[in-house]
Short mmCIF file of C-alpha atoms (C1' of nucleotides) in Angstrom, two decimals:
data_model
loop_
_atom_site.label_atom_id
_atom_site.label_comp_id
_atom_site.label_asym_id
_atom_site.label_seq_id
_atom_site.Cartn_x
_atom_site.Cartn_y
_atom_site.Cartn_z
CA MET U 103 -80.52 48.58 -28.39
CA VAL U 104 -83.49 47.44 -26.20
CA TYR U 105 -83.39 44.46 -24.01
CA PRO U 106 -86.98 43.67 -23.88
CA CYS U 107 -87.02 41.03 -21.26
CA LEU U 108 -84.83 40.33 -18.24
CA MET U 109 -87.62 38.84 -16.41
CA ALA U 110 -86.23 35.40 -16.58
CA VAL U 111 -84.18 35.67 -13.40
CA ASP U 112 -86.90 37.53 -11.51
CA ARG U 113 -89.22 34.75 -12.67
CA ASP U 114 -87.07 31.91 -11.38
CA HIS U 115 -86.73 33.70 -7.97
CA VAL U 116 -90.54 34.24 -7.82
CA LEU U 117 -90.99 30.50 -8.69
CA ARG U 118 -88.61 29.38 -5.92
CA THR U 119 -89.97 31.69 -3.27
CA ALA U 120 -93.51 30.45 -4.17
CA ALA U 121 -92.33 26.98 -3.92
CA ALA U 122 -91.08 27.41 -0.40
CA LEU U 123 -94.07 29.15 0.66
CA LEU U 124 -96.64 27.00 -0.81
CA THR U 125 -94.61 23.96 0.61
CA ARG U 126 -95.49 25.29 4.06
CA LYS U 127 -98.98 26.53 3.36
CA SER U 128 -100.46 25.13 0.31
CA THR U 129 -103.40 27.46 0.29
CA ALA U 130 -101.54 30.65 0.33
CA THR U 131 -103.05 33.58 -1.45
CA MET U 132 -101.50 35.34 -4.63
CA ASP U 133 -101.02 38.32 -2.31
CA GLU U 134 -98.96 36.16 -0.09
CA VAL U 135 -96.95 34.67 -2.70
CA ALA U 136 -96.30 38.04 -4.13
CA LYS U 137 -95.29 39.41 -0.58
CA ALA U 138 -93.09 36.43 0.01
CA ALA U 139 -91.37 37.04 -3.24
CA GLY U 140 -90.99 40.91 -2.49
CA ILE U 141 -93.15 41.97 -5.45
CA SER U 142 -96.54 43.35 -5.80
CA ARG U 143 -99.60 41.36 -6.84
CA ALA U 144 -99.96 43.14 -10.20
CA THR U 145 -96.31 42.09 -11.14
CA LEU U 146 -96.93 38.50 -10.01
CA HIS U 147 -99.88 38.54 -12.09
CA ARG U 148 -98.01 39.86 -15.00
CA GLN U 149 -95.54 37.01 -14.83
CA PHE U 150 -98.23 34.20 -14.19
CA ALA U 151 -101.66 34.71 -15.77
CA GLY U 152 -103.24 33.40 -12.63
CA ARG U 153 -102.93 30.86 -9.65
CA ASP U 154 -103.46 28.12 -12.03
CA ALA U 155 -100.63 29.24 -14.30
CA LEU U 156 -98.32 29.70 -11.14
CA VAL U 157 -99.21 25.95 -9.91
CA ARG U 158 -98.62 24.69 -13.54
CA ALA U 159 -95.14 26.59 -13.65
CA LEU U 160 -94.35 25.14 -10.27
CA GLU U 161 -95.15 21.74 -11.69
CA ALA U 162 -92.97 22.22 -14.74
CA LEU U 163 -90.20 23.33 -12.11
CA GLY U 164 -90.66 20.22 -10.21
CA ILE U 165 -90.61 18.15 -13.35
CA ALA U 166 -87.33 19.70 -14.55
CA GLU U 167 -85.85 19.32 -11.12
CA CYS U 168 -86.67 15.81 -11.00
CA GLU U 169 -85.28 15.18 -14.55
CA ALA U 170 -82.16 16.87 -13.64
CA ALA U 171 -81.79 14.91 -10.39
CA LEU U 172 -82.21 11.50 -12.54
CA ASP U 173 -79.73 12.67 -14.84
CA LEU U 174 -77.42 13.58 -12.10
CA ALA U 175 -77.95 10.43 -10.35
CA ARG U 176 -77.16 8.23 -13.33
CA PRO U 177 -79.62 5.70 -12.61
CA ASP U 178 -78.23 3.05 -15.19
CA GLU U 179 -74.75 2.96 -13.74
CA GLY U 180 -73.47 0.66 -10.99
CA PRO U 181 -75.41 -1.17 -8.31
CA ALA U 182 -79.21 -0.01 -8.37
CA THR U 183 -78.86 0.44 -4.49
CA ASP U 184 -76.22 3.24 -4.98
CA ALA U 185 -78.20 4.62 -7.68
CA VAL U 186 -81.26 4.89 -5.54
CA ARG U 187 -79.02 6.65 -2.69
CA ARG U 188 -77.59 9.04 -5.35
CA LEU U 189 -81.26 9.76 -6.59
CA VAL U 190 -82.21 10.73 -3.20
CA ARG U 191 -79.47 12.75 -2.34
CA ALA U 192 -79.85 14.63 -5.86
CA ILE U 193 -83.58 15.22 -5.30
CA GLU U 194 -83.26 16.35 -1.59
CA PRO U 195 -83.35 20.13 -2.45
CA SER U 196 -86.63 19.55 -4.33
CA ALA U 197 -88.33 17.51 -1.72
CA GLY U 198 -90.26 20.33 -0.42
CA LEU U 199 -91.72 21.31 -3.94
CA LEU U 200 -92.28 17.76 -4.51
CA ALA U 201 -94.21 17.31 -1.41
CA PHE U 202 -96.38 20.32 -2.28
CA LEU U 203 -97.03 18.91 -5.74
CA TYR U 204 -97.72 15.48 -4.62
CA THR U 205 -100.71 16.52 -2.60
CA GLU U 206 -101.71 19.11 -5.24
CA ASN U 207 -101.66 16.40 -7.87
CA GLN U 208 -104.62 14.92 -5.88
CA LEU U 209 -106.72 18.05 -7.16
CA PHE U 210 -106.11 17.12 -10.90
CA GLU U 211 -108.12 13.89 -10.67
CA GLY U 212 -110.33 14.71 -13.48
CA GLU U 213 -107.92 16.14 -16.05
CA GLU U 214 -104.93 14.22 -17.50
CA GLN U 215 -101.64 14.57 -15.68
CA ASN U 216 -98.68 16.13 -17.18
CA ALA U 217 -96.64 13.75 -19.14
CA GLY U 218 -93.43 14.74 -17.49
CA TRP U 219 -94.54 12.69 -14.39
CA THR U 220 -94.90 9.75 -16.49
CA ARG U 221 -91.46 9.99 -17.88
CA ILE U 222 -90.32 10.41 -14.21
CA ASP U 223 -92.31 7.53 -13.04
CA ASP U 224 -90.98 5.48 -15.82
CA ARG U 225 -87.43 6.28 -15.21
CA ILE U 226 -87.63 5.73 -11.37
CA ALA U 227 -89.55 2.34 -11.70
CA ALA U 228 -86.99 1.40 -14.51
CA LEU U 229 -84.32 1.87 -11.66
CA PHE U 230 -86.13 -0.30 -9.29
CA ARG U 231 -86.70 -2.87 -12.02
CA ARG U 232 -83.18 -3.14 -12.87
CA GLY U 233 -82.37 -3.60 -9.14
CA GLN U 234 -84.86 -6.44 -9.18
CA ALA U 235 -83.48 -7.97 -12.36
CA ALA U 236 -80.06 -7.80 -10.78
CA GLY U 237 -81.07 -9.73 -7.86
CA GLU U 238 -80.48 -6.61 -5.37
CA PHE U 239 -84.16 -6.02 -4.84
CA ARG U 240 -86.87 -8.17 -4.05
CA ILE U 241 -89.37 -8.98 -6.53
CA ASP U 242 -92.65 -9.16 -4.53
CA LEU U 243 -92.76 -5.22 -4.23
CA THR U 244 -93.65 -4.08 -7.66
CA PRO U 245 -91.66 -1.12 -9.13
CA ALA U 246 -94.71 0.99 -9.38
CA TRP U 247 -95.35 0.61 -5.64
CA LEU U 248 -91.48 1.25 -4.84
CA THR U 249 -91.87 4.44 -6.91
CA GLU U 250 -95.00 5.67 -5.18
CA ALA U 251 -93.38 4.81 -1.77
CA LEU U 252 -90.38 6.72 -2.59
CA TYR U 253 -92.81 9.80 -3.30
CA GLY U 254 -94.66 9.32 0.07
CA LEU U 255 -91.17 9.04 2.02
CA LEU U 256 -89.82 12.10 0.34
CA ALA U 257 -92.92 14.08 1.25
CA SER U 258 -92.98 12.65 4.69
CA GLY U 259 -89.23 13.54 5.04
CA ALA U 260 -89.74 17.12 3.55
CA TRP U 261 -92.60 17.70 6.21
CA ALA U 262 -90.53 16.30 9.16
CA VAL U 263 -87.78 18.56 8.22
CA ALA U 264 -89.90 21.62 7.64
CA GLU U 265 -91.61 21.19 11.03
CA GLY U 266 -88.40 20.59 12.81
CA ARG U 267 -88.97 16.90 13.76
CA MET U 268 -86.01 15.84 11.77
CA ALA U 269 -82.70 17.12 11.12
CA PRO U 270 -81.97 18.06 7.46
CA LYS U 271 -78.84 16.24 7.52
CA ASP U 272 -80.58 13.03 8.39
CA PHE U 273 -82.95 13.37 5.34
CA THR U 274 -81.28 11.29 2.80
CA HIS U 275 -80.11 8.54 5.29
CA MET U 276 -83.44 8.09 6.88
CA ILE U 277 -85.18 7.85 3.57
CA VAL U 278 -82.75 5.74 1.70
CA GLU U 279 -82.26 3.25 4.60
CA LEU U 280 -85.92 2.82 5.29
CA LEU U 281 -86.67 2.36 1.50
CA LEU U 282 -83.85 0.01 0.96
CA GLY U 283 -83.25 -1.76 4.14
CA GLY U 284 -86.60 -1.36 6.13
CA ALA U 285 -87.03 -1.44 9.72
CA LEU U 286 -85.85 -4.94 10.51
CA ARG U 287 -82.68 -5.44 11.95
CA ARG U 288 -80.47 -7.46 9.65
CA GLU U 289 -79.07 -10.63 10.64
CA GLU U 290 -75.16 -10.19 11.39
CA PRO U 291 -73.45 -11.63 8.50
CA MET S 114 -143.28 11.24 24.42
CA VAL S 115 -140.59 13.14 22.57
CA TYR S 116 -137.64 11.73 20.99
CA PRO S 117 -135.62 14.92 20.60
CA CYS S 118 -132.62 13.56 18.55
CA LEU S 119 -132.08 10.66 16.50
CA MET S 120 -129.57 12.52 14.43
CA ALA S 121 -126.77 10.38 15.84
CA VAL S 122 -126.94 7.59 13.31
CA ASP S 123 -127.42 10.35 10.52
CA ARG S 124 -124.53 12.22 11.74
CA ASP S 125 -122.21 9.12 11.51
CA HIS S 126 -123.49 8.41 8.00
CA VAL S 127 -122.71 12.05 6.92
CA LEU S 128 -119.36 11.82 8.46
CA ARG S 129 -118.44 8.70 6.74
CA THR S 130 -119.72 9.91 3.49
CA ALA S 131 -117.89 13.29 3.79
CA ALA S 132 -114.88 11.34 4.58
CA ALA S 133 -115.10 9.18 1.60
CA LEU S 134 -115.66 12.27 -0.66
CA LEU S 135 -112.94 14.47 0.79
CA THR S 136 -110.55 11.74 0.70
CA ARG S 137 -110.94 11.75 -3.37
CA LYS S 138 -111.48 15.45 -3.47
CA SER S 139 -110.16 17.39 -0.72
CA THR S 140 -111.66 20.86 -1.81
CA ALA S 141 -115.05 19.59 -2.05
CA THR S 142 -117.76 22.23 -1.34
CA MET S 143 -120.24 22.02 1.61
CA ASP S 144 -122.82 21.55 -1.24
CA GLU S 145 -120.90 18.57 -2.68
CA VAL S 146 -120.59 17.03 0.61
CA ALA S 147 -124.28 17.44 1.51
CA LYS S 148 -125.32 16.18 -1.78
CA ALA S 149 -122.93 13.11 -1.58
CA ALA S 150 -124.58 12.36 1.82
CA GLY S 151 -128.00 12.58 0.40
CA ILE S 152 -129.05 15.62 2.41
CA SER S 153 -129.57 19.18 1.87
CA ARG S 154 -126.85 21.92 2.73
CA ALA S 155 -129.23 23.32 5.17
CA THR S 156 -129.26 20.17 7.12
CA LEU S 157 -125.70 19.73 6.68
CA HIS S 158 -125.16 23.21 8.28
CA ARG S 159 -127.48 22.04 11.21
CA GLN S 160 -125.33 19.19 12.09
CA PHE S 161 -121.97 20.88 11.56
CA ALA S 162 -121.65 24.58 12.33
CA GLY S 163 -119.55 24.92 9.29
CA ARG S 164 -116.85 23.49 7.11
CA ASP S 165 -114.12 23.92 9.71
CA ALA S 166 -116.40 22.05 12.14
CA LEU S 167 -116.86 19.37 9.90
CA VAL S 168 -113.11 18.88 9.31
CA ARG S 169 -112.74 18.96 13.05
CA ALA S 170 -115.31 16.29 13.39
CA LEU S 171 -113.52 14.20 10.67
CA GLU S 172 -110.38 14.69 12.63
CA ALA S 173 -112.06 13.48 15.79
CA LEU S 174 -113.31 10.46 13.59
CA GLY S 175 -109.91 9.79 12.39
CA ILE S 176 -108.44 9.88 16.02
CA ALA S 177 -111.03 7.64 17.31
CA GLU S 178 -110.33 5.06 14.44
CA CYS S 179 -106.80 5.15 15.00
CA GLU S 180 -107.04 4.52 18.68
CA ALA S 181 -109.39 1.67 18.04
CA ALA S 182 -107.01 0.28 15.56
CA LEU S 183 -104.29 0.44 18.14
CA ASP S 184 -106.33 -1.09 20.80
CA LEU S 185 -107.41 -3.85 18.37
CA ALA S 186 -103.65 -4.43 17.19
CA ARG S 187 -102.45 -5.02 20.81
CA PRO S 188 -99.22 -3.31 20.25
CA ASP S 189 -97.71 -4.58 23.39
CA GLU S 190 -98.30 -8.33 22.69
CA GLY S 191 -95.78 -10.56 21.05
CA PRO S 192 -93.16 -9.76 18.65
CA ALA S 193 -93.33 -6.18 17.27
CA THR S 194 -93.09 -7.25 13.77
CA ASP S 195 -96.41 -8.89 14.16
CA ALA S 196 -97.87 -6.12 16.05
CA VAL S 197 -97.03 -3.57 13.17
CA ARG S 198 -98.54 -6.06 10.88
CA ARG S 199 -101.61 -6.16 12.96
CA LEU S 200 -101.80 -2.44 13.15
CA VAL S 201 -101.61 -1.82 9.45
CA ARG S 202 -104.40 -4.41 8.86
CA ALA S 203 -106.47 -2.75 11.43
CA ILE S 204 -105.95 0.68 10.20
CA GLU S 205 -106.40 -0.15 6.59
CA PRO S 206 -110.04 0.73 6.51
CA SER S 207 -109.36 4.28 7.82
CA ALA S 208 -106.28 4.78 5.51
CA GLY S 209 -108.27 6.96 3.07
CA LEU S 210 -109.47 9.19 5.87
CA LEU S 211 -105.97 9.31 7.34
CA ALA S 212 -104.52 10.31 4.14
CA PHE S 213 -106.86 13.36 3.92
CA LEU S 214 -106.15 14.55 7.47
CA TYR S 215 -102.45 14.01 6.98
CA THR S 216 -102.40 16.62 4.14
CA GLU S 217 -105.08 18.86 5.76
CA ASN S 218 -102.97 18.84 8.98
CA GLN S 219 -100.47 21.03 7.09
CA LEU S 220 -102.99 23.64 7.21
CA PHE S 221 -103.15 23.72 11.01
CA GLU S 222 -99.50 25.12 10.95
CA GLY S 223 -100.30 28.03 13.29
CA GLU S 224 -102.48 26.38 15.75
CA GLU S 225 -101.72 23.57 18.25
CA GLN S 226 -102.61 20.21 16.66
CA ASN S 227 -105.36 18.05 18.55
CA ALA S 228 -103.92 16.29 21.53
CA GLY S 229 -105.18 12.94 20.22
CA TRP S 230 -102.73 12.74 17.57
CA THR S 231 -99.80 13.09 20.08
CA ARG S 232 -101.19 10.25 21.98
CA ILE S 233 -101.35 8.11 18.67
CA ASP S 234 -98.00 9.15 17.88
CA ASP S 235 -96.62 8.26 21.10
CA ARG S 236 -98.30 4.64 21.03
CA ILE S 237 -96.94 3.99 17.54
CA ALA S 238 -93.48 5.24 18.39
CA ALA S 239 -93.39 3.26 21.71
CA LEU S 240 -94.10 0.15 19.41
CA PHE S 241 -91.35 0.86 17.24
CA ARG S 242 -89.19 1.59 20.39
CA ARG S 243 -90.11 -1.60 21.89
CA GLY S 244 -89.25 -3.43 18.72
CA GLN S 245 -85.80 -1.77 18.88
CA ALA S 246 -85.34 -2.75 22.59
CA ALA S 247 -86.07 -6.21 21.80
CA GLY S 248 -83.55 -6.41 18.94
CA GLU S 249 -86.17 -6.86 16.09
CA PHE S 250 -85.78 -3.39 14.69
CA ARG S 251 -82.43 -1.47 13.77
CA ILE S 252 -82.00 1.54 16.00
CA ASP S 253 -80.31 3.99 13.48
CA LEU S 254 -83.84 4.86 12.53
CA THR S 255 -85.74 6.77 15.02
CA PRO S 256 -89.19 5.65 16.37
CA ALA S 257 -90.35 9.09 15.35
CA TRP S 258 -89.15 8.87 11.80
CA LEU S 259 -90.60 5.20 11.53
CA THR S 260 -93.98 6.61 12.72
CA GLU S 261 -93.89 9.51 10.37
CA ALA S 262 -92.92 7.22 7.50
CA LEU S 263 -95.68 4.82 8.44
CA TYR S 264 -98.09 7.72 7.94
CA GLY S 265 -96.65 8.69 4.70
CA LEU S 266 -96.78 4.97 3.21
CA LEU S 267 -100.38 4.74 4.30
CA ALA S 268 -101.14 7.73 2.69
CA SER S 269 -99.41 6.69 -0.38
CA GLY S 270 -101.06 3.33 -0.25
CA ALA S 271 -104.46 4.76 0.07
CA TRP S 272 -103.87 7.14 -2.81
CA ALA S 273 -102.48 4.18 -5.01
CA VAL S 274 -105.55 2.22 -4.39
CA ALA S 275 -107.93 4.97 -4.77
CA GLU S 276 -106.53 5.60 -8.12
CA GLY S 277 -106.37 2.14 -9.21
CA ARG S 278 -102.61 1.78 -9.32
CA MET S 279 -102.69 -0.84 -6.60
CA ALA S 280 -104.97 -3.69 -5.81
CA PRO S 281 -106.86 -3.07 -2.42
CA LYS S 282 -105.97 -6.69 -1.24
CA ASP S 283 -102.09 -5.82 -1.81
CA PHE S 284 -102.44 -2.71 0.65
CA THR S 285 -101.27 -4.27 3.92
CA HIS S 286 -98.65 -6.40 2.34
CA MET S 287 -97.01 -3.79 0.36
CA ILE S 288 -96.96 -1.23 3.33
CA VAL S 289 -95.63 -3.74 5.92
CA GLU S 290 -93.17 -5.45 3.68
CA LEU S 291 -91.55 -2.12 2.53
CA LEU S 292 -91.91 -0.62 5.99
CA LEU S 293 -90.26 -3.67 7.75
CA GLY S 294 -88.30 -5.40 5.17
CA GLY S 295 -87.43 -2.59 2.69
CA ALA S 296 -86.65 -3.19 -0.96
CA LEU S 297 -83.49 -5.04 -0.50
CA ARG S 298 -83.56 -8.79 -1.13
CA ARG S 299 -82.54 -10.61 1.86
CA GLU S 300 -79.69 -12.83 1.93
CA GLU S 301 -81.00 -16.46 2.08
CA PRO S 302 -80.44 -17.86 5.59
"C1'" DA L 71 -82.04 65.75 -20.52
"C1'" DC L 72 -85.39 62.27 -22.72
"C1'" DC L 73 -88.02 58.29 -23.48
"C1'" DA L 74 -89.34 53.68 -22.58
"C1'" DT L 75 -90.47 50.07 -19.88
"C1'" DA L 76 -91.34 47.56 -15.62
"C1'" DT L 77 -93.19 48.33 -11.28
"C1'" DG L 78 -96.13 49.42 -7.04
"C1'" DA L 79 -100.30 50.91 -5.43
"C1'" DG L 80 -104.76 50.90 -5.47
"C1'" DA L 81 -109.48 50.84 -7.30
"C1'" DC L 82 -112.86 47.70 -9.33
"C1'" DA L 83 -116.19 44.25 -10.71
"C1'" DG L 84 -116.95 39.20 -10.66
"C1'" DC L 85 -117.23 35.05 -8.66
"C1'" DA L 86 -117.47 31.03 -5.67
"C1'" DA L 87 -118.26 29.45 -1.24
"C1'" DT L 88 -119.83 30.31 3.14
"C1'" DG L 89 -123.15 31.28 6.83
"C1'" DT L 90 -127.88 32.77 7.92
"C1'" DC L 91 -132.42 33.20 7.30
"C1'" DT L 92 -137.35 32.17 5.98
"C1'" DC L 93 -141.02 29.04 4.59
"C1'" DA L 94 -143.57 25.26 2.87
"C1'" DC L 95 -143.75 20.39 3.11
"C1'" DG L 96 -144.26 15.65 5.16
"C1'" DA L 97 -143.76 12.21 8.49
"C1'" DG L 98 -144.79 10.72 12.99
"C1'" DA L 99 -146.80 11.35 17.68
"C1'" DA L 100 -150.97 12.53 20.33
"C1'" DT Z 93 -157.29 15.09 12.73
"C1'" DT Z 94 -154.02 18.30 14.58
"C1'" DC Z 95 -149.74 19.56 16.19
"C1'" DT Z 96 -144.76 19.40 16.20
"C1'" DC Z 97 -140.33 18.88 14.48
"C1'" DG Z 98 -136.99 17.74 11.04
"C1'" DT Z 99 -136.08 18.68 6.51
"C1'" DG Z 100 -135.45 20.67 1.67
"C1'" DA Z 101 -135.45 24.31 -1.12
"C1'" DG Z 102 -134.14 28.66 -1.85
"C1'" DA Z 103 -133.17 33.64 -1.17
"C1'" DC Z 104 -130.01 36.70 0.80
"C1'" DA Z 105 -125.96 39.31 2.52
"C1'" DT Z 106 -121.11 38.55 3.34
"C1'" DT Z 107 -116.63 37.24 2.77
"C1'" DG Z 108 -112.32 36.38 0.62
"C1'" DC Z 109 -109.83 35.71 -3.56
"C1'" DT Z 110 -109.37 36.41 -8.20
"C1'" DG Z 111 -108.37 38.83 -12.35
"C1'" DT Z 112 -108.17 43.31 -14.83
"C1'" DC Z 113 -107.68 48.10 -14.91
"C1'" DT Z 114 -105.62 52.89 -14.40
"C1'" DC Z 115 -102.06 55.86 -13.10
"C1'" DA Z 116 -98.10 57.67 -10.76
"C1'" DT Z 117 -93.30 56.45 -10.06
"C1'" DA Z 118 -88.69 54.69 -10.70
"C1'" DT Z 119 -85.11 52.66 -13.23
"C1'" DG Z 120 -82.17 52.38 -17.14
"C1'" DG Z 121 -80.78 52.96 -21.51
"C1'" DT Z 122 -79.89 56.62 -25.30
#
DNA sequence: ACCATATGAGACAGCAATGTCTCACGAGAA
DNA sequence: TTCTCGTGAGACATTGCTGTCTCATATGGT
């Protein structure tokens, strides 16, 4: 019997290595990506038709991880505040990849973006909208902007951690507290 | 009499055009930059030795505009809350350029970054620290993170406006309210 | 042992952008 | 007019990355 393709595991490894590298250096060469993954450029090119295909695959990975994080966070259950905290916590391992894709997406200006992002945007925006409807969140900040801001804060946090300006363990707390509570000190109750 | 160089005004025009273009398309060619500025590639090359020099000049411009915005915002006067609002308002016209440089800075990973950014970081962090000392801001979010988050929100806001997902007039309000107040609805006093 | 398949190494051409050059044109000063 | 200087247009070589190819090797199943 022939097992024609056990590249699946390798493919995932390459993808994650590439994600880690491109997060740090978004202009890394195919050669650098290959070296980082411990394979030759030829093999890299066999698995991903070209740099474009690699980025697309990373995009698909990012989308899948976001969806998985959303599923894990149960955004429809309990207080929206807690759901947001669960979401950030679940999405933390993917934050670096997300930060890369967030800036890379600026390149896709002409073309239509992957429908997966729309789905994710909608699910996150729905969470914020639910929080507004429940009276937890203020209504003068639109769900779309809160979603956008969440992406921005995730990217900022990922970079801050990557460059050693923030301790990894503070990631979730810093993002959630700023996003939800803001910088202002609350009045004592 | 000979007037050897009235390129100063042109240089500024080219710089601002390049900033506007690179904000939208960060991989724009020297040729595209030149065409956008209404000059030939040769002239562009005469004013900026190369693409690197152009980006450096844009960085200097961004630093100068940030410093000017900080001066204008008087970060040491009055409540820190108001100072932050003044700062965001003053920095709004430069937000696009800032967003470009914010992502471009990820490229300078190896080299030391321009000292100007350190100065600006320090001034903004000092503002947040002052707010903390005055009891306006909570102390569990570090000034460094608040500074980083401000950059991230400025970039997110600039992109949201550029892509039509946010009205330009909402820019300052959305950023300041989220940064200071957060998404949570405040208890009625 | 034998065969199949994936891999690594490297050669190769193509391409896009860069940086440098020359030259002709035109506006402005003398 | 005449001279000068900045400019635009384009040619040119160079560079770095890409994508494709071949071939030798190693690994793993039969």
